[in-house]
PDB file of C-alpha atoms in Angstrom:
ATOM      1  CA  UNK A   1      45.502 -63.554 115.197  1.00 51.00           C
ATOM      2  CA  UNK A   2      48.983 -62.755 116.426  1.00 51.00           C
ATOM      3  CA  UNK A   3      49.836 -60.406 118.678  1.00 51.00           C
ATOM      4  CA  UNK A   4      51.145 -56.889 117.263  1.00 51.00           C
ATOM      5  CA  UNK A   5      53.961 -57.146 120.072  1.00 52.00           C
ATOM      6  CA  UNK A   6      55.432 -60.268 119.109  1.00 54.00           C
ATOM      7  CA  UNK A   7      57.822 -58.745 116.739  1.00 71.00           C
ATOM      8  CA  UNK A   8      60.046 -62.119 115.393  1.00 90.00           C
ATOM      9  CA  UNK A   9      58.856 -65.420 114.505  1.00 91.00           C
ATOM     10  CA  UNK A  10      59.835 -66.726 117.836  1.00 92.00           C
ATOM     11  CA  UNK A  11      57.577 -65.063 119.994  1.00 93.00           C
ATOM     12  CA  UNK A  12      54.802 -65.376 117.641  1.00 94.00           C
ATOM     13  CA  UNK A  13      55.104 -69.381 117.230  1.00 94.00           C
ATOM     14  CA  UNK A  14      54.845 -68.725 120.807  1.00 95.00           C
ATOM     15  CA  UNK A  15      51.686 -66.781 121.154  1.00 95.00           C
ATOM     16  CA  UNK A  16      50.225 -68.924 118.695  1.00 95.00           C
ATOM     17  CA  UNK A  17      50.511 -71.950 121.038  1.00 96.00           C
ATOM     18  CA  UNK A  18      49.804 -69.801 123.824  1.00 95.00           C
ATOM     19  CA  UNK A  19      46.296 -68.974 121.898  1.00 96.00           C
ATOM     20  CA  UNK A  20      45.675 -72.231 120.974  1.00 95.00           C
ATOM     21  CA  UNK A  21      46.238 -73.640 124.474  1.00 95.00           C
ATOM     22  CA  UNK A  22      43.826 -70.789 125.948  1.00 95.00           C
ATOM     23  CA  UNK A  23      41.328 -71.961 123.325  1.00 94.00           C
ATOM     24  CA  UNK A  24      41.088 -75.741 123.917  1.00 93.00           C
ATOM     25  CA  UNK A  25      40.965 -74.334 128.158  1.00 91.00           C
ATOM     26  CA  UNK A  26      37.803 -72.143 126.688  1.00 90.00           C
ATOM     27  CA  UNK A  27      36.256 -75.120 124.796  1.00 87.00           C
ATOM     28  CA  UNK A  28      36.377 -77.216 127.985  1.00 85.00           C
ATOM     29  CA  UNK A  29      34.915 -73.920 130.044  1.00 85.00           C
ATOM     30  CA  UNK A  30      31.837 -73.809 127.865  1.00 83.00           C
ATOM     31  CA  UNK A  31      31.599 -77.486 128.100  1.00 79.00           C
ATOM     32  CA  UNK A  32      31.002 -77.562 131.914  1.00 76.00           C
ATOM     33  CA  UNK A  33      29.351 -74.040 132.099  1.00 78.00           C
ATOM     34  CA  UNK A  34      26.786 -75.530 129.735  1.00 76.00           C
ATOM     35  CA  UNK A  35      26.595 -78.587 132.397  1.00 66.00           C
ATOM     36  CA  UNK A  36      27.776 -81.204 129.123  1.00 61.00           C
ATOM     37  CA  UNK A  37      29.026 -83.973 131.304  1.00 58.00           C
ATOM     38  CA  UNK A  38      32.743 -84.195 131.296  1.00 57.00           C
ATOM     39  CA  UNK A  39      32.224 -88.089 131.614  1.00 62.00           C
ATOM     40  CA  UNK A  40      30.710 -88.766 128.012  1.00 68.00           C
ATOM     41  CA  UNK A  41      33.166 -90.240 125.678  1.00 68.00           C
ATOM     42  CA  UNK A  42      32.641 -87.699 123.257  1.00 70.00           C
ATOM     43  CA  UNK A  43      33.774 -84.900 125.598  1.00 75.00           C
ATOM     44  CA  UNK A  44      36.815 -87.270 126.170  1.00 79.00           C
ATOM     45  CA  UNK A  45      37.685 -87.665 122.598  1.00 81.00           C
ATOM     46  CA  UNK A  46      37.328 -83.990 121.802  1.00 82.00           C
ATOM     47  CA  UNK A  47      40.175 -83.101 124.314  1.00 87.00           C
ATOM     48  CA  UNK A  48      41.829 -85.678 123.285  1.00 89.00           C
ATOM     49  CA  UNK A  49      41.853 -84.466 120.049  1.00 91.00           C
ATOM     50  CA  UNK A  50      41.989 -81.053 120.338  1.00 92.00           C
ATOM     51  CA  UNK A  51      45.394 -81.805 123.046  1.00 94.00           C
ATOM     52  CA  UNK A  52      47.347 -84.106 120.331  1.00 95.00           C
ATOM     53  CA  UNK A  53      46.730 -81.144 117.623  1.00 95.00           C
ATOM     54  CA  UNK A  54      48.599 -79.114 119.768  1.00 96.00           C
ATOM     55  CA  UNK A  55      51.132 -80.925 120.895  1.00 96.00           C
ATOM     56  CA  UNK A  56      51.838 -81.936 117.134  1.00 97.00           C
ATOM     57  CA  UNK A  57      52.079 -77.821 116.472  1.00 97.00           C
ATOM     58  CA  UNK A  58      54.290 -77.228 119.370  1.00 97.00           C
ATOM     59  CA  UNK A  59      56.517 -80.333 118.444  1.00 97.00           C
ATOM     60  CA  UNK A  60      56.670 -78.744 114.896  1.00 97.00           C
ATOM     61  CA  UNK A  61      57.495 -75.285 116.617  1.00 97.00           C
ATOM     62  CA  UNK A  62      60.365 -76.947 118.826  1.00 97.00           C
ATOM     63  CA  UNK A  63      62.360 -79.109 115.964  1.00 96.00           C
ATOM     64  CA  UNK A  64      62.266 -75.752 113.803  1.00 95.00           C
ATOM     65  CA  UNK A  65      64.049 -74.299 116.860  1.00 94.00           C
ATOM     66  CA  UNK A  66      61.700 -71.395 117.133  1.00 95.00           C
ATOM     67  CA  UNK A  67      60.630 -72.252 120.971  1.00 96.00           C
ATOM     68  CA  UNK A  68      62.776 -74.040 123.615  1.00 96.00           C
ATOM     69  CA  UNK A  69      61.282 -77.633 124.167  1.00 97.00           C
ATOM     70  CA  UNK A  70      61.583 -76.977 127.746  1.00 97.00           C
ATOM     71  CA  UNK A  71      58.714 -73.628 127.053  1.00 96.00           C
ATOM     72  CA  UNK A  72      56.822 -75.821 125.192  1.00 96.00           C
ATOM     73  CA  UNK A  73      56.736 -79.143 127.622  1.00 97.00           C
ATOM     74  CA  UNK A  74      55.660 -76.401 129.949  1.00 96.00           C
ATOM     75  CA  UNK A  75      52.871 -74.673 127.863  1.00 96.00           C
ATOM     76  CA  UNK A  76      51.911 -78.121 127.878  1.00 95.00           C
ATOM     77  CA  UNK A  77      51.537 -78.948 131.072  1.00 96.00           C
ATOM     78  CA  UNK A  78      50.205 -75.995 132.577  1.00 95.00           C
ATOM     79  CA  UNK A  79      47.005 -76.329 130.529  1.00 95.00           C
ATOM     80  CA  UNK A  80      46.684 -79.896 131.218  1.00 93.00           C
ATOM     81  CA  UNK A  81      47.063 -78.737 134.745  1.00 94.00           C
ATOM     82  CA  UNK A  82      44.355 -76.143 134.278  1.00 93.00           C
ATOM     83  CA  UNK A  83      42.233 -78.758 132.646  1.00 90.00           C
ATOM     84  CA  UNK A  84      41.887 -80.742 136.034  1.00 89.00           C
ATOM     85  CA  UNK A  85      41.170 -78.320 137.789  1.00 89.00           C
ATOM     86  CA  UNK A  86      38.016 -76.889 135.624  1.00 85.00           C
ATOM     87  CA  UNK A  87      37.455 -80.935 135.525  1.00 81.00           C
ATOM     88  CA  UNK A  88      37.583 -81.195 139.796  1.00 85.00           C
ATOM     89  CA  UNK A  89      35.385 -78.097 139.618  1.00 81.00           C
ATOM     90  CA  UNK A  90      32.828 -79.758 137.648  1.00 77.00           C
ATOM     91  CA  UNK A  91      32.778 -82.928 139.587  1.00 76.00           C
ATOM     92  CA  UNK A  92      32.101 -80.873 142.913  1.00 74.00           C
ATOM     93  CA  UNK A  93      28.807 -78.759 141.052  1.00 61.00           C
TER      94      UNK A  93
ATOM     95  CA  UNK B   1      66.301 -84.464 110.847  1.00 51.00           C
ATOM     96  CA  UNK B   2      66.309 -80.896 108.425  1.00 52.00           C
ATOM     97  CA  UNK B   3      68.306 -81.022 105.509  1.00 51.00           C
ATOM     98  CA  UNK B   4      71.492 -79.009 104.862  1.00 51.00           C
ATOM     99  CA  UNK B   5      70.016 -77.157 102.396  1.00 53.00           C
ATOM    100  CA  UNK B   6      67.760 -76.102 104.127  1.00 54.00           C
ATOM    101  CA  UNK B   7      68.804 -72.313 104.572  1.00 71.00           C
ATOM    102  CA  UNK B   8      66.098 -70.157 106.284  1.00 90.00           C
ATOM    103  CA  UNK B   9      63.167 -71.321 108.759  1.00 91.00           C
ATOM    104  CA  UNK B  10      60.841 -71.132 105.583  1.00 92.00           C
ATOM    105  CA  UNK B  11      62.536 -73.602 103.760  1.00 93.00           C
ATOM    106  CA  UNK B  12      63.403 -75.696 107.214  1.00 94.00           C
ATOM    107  CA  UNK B  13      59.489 -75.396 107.480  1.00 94.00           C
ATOM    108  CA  UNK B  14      58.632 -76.994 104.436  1.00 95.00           C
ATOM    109  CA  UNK B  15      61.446 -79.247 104.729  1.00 95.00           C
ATOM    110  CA  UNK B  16      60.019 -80.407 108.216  1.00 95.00           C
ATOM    111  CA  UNK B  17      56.587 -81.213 106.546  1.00 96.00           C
ATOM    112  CA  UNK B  18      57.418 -82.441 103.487  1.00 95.00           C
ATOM    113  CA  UNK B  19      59.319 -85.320 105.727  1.00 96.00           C
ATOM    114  CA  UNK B  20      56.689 -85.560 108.358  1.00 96.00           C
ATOM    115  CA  UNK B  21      54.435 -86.390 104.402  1.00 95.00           C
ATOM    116  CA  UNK B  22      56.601 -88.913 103.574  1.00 95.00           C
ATOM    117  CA  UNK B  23      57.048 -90.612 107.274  1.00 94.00           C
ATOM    118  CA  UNK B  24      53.379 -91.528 106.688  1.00 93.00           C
ATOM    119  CA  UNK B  25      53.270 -92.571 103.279  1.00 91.00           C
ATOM    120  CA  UNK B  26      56.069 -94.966 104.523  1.00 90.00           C
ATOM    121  CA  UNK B  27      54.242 -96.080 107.909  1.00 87.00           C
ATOM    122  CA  UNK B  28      51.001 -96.813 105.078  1.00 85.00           C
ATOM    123  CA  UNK B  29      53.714 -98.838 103.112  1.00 85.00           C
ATOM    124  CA  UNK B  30      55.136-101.144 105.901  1.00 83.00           C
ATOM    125  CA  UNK B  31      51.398-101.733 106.772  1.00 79.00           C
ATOM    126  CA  UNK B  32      50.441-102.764 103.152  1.00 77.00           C
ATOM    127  CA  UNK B  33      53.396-104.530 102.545  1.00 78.00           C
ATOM    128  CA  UNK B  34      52.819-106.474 105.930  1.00 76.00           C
ATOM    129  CA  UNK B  35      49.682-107.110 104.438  1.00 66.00           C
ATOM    130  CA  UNK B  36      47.885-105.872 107.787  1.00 61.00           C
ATOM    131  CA  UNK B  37      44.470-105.131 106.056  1.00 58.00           C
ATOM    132  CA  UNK B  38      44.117-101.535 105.119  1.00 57.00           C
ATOM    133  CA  UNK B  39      40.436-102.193 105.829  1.00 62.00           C
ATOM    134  CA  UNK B  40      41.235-102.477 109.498  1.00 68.00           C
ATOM    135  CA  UNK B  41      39.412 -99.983 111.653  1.00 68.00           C
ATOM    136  CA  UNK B  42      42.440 -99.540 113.822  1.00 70.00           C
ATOM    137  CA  UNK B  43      44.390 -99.300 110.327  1.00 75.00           C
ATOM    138  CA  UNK B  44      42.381 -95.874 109.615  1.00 79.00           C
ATOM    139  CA  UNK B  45      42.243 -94.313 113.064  1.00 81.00           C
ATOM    140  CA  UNK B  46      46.238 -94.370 113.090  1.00 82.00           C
ATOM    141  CA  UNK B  47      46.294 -92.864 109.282  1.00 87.00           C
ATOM    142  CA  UNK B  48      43.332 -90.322 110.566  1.00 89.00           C
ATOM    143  CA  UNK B  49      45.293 -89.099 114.031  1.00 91.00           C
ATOM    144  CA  UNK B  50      48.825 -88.934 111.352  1.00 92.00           C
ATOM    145  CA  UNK B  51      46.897 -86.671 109.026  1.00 94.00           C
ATOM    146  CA  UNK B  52      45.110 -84.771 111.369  1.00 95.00           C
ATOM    147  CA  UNK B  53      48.263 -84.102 113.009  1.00 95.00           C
ATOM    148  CA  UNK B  54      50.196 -83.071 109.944  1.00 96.00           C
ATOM    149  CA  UNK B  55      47.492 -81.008 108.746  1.00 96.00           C
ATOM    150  CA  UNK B  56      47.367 -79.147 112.194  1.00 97.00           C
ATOM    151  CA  UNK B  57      51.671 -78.474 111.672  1.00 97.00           C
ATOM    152  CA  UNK B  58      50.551 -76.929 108.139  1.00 97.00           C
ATOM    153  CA  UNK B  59      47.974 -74.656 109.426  1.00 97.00           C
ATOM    154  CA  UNK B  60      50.281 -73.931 112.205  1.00 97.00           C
ATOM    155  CA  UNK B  61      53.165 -73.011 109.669  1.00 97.00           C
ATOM    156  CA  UNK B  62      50.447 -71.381 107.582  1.00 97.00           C
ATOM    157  CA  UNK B  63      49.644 -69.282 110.342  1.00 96.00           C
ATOM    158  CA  UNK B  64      53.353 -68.468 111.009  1.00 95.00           C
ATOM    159  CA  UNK B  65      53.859 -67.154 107.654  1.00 94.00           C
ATOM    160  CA  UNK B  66      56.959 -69.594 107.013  1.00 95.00           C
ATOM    161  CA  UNK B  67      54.469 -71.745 103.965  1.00 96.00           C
ATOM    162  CA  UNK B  68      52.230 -70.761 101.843  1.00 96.00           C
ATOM    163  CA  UNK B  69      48.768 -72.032 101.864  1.00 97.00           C
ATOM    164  CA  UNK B  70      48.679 -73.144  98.331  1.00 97.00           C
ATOM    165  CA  UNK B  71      51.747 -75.078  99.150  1.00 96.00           C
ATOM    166  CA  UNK B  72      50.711 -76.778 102.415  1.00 96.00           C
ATOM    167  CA  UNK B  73      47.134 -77.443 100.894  1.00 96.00           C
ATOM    168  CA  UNK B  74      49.158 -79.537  98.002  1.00 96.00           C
ATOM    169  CA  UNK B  75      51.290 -80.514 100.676  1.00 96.00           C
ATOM    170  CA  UNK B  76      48.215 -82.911 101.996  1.00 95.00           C
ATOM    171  CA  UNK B  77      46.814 -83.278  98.631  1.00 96.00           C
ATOM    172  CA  UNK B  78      49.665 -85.012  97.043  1.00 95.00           C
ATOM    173  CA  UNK B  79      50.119 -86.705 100.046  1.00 95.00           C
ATOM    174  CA  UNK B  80      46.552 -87.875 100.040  1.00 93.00           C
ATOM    175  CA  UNK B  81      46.041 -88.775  96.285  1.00 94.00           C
ATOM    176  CA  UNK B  82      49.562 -90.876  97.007  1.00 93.00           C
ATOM    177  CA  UNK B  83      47.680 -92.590  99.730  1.00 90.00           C
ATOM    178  CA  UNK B  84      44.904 -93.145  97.716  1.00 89.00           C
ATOM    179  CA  UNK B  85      47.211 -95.143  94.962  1.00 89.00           C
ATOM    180  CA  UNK B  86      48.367 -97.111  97.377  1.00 85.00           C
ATOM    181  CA  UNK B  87      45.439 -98.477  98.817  1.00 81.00           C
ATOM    182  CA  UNK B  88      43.766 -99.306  95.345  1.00 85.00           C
ATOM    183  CA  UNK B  89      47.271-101.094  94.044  1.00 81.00           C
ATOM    184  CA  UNK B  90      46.578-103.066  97.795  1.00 77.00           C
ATOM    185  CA  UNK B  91      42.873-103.622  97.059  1.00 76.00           C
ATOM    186  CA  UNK B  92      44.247-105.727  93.548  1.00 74.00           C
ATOM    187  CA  UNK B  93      46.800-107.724  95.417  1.00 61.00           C
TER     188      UNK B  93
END
């Protein structure tokens, strides 16, 4: 689950929020590669979910001081920018 | 927000959880004491989302290597049964 190179527990609080982030971006792939319609409420509450989860782990990593809140605003919003992307995508199919 | 005494990220860990525990035992206390209705369906999304996101810090933590799983599983146990003696002593009011 964690990545033989990440050698203290900095990096790998890191590349376990890394993972997670990659995962909820893979839930949401499947999702519209299956053609489930990102417009049902359920889809929406799933994210939403899924998105608070992690930003509850990464505000856990940052108070312990093992990543730089700055890394993790980032990690953050790079997958919610990733997110509406896949989500333009869909709308264009 | 971490103890002193805390020495070593383990123990800042469980320190950080053990609060986040008691932050919603108190938030369920200043709602029963209010006497807002614990059978309020707004009342049991907001406890669901705080335990949800507490339980997602454990496994996180778990996953880190800085608890134990026994530990954070009576982490949200305790917490839980505390919850639970709460709400009855409110149902009697």
């Amino acid at each position: 689950m964690i990545p033989d190179v990440a050698v203290n527990k900095e990096e790998q609080a890191y590349a376990l929020l890394k993972a997670d982030a990659d995962k909820i971006l893979q839930l949401i792939k499947v999702q519209i590669d299956n053609l489930t319609m990102p417009q049902c409420p359920l889809y929406e509450e799933v994210l939403d979910t899924q998105m608070y989860g992690l930003s509850r782990e990464i505000d856990f990593a940052v108070r312990l001081n093992l990543v730089e809140e700055a890394d993790g605003k980032k990690l953050l919003e790079d997958l919610e920018r990733q997110l509406n992307v896949l989500h333009e995508a869909s709308q264009k199919l």
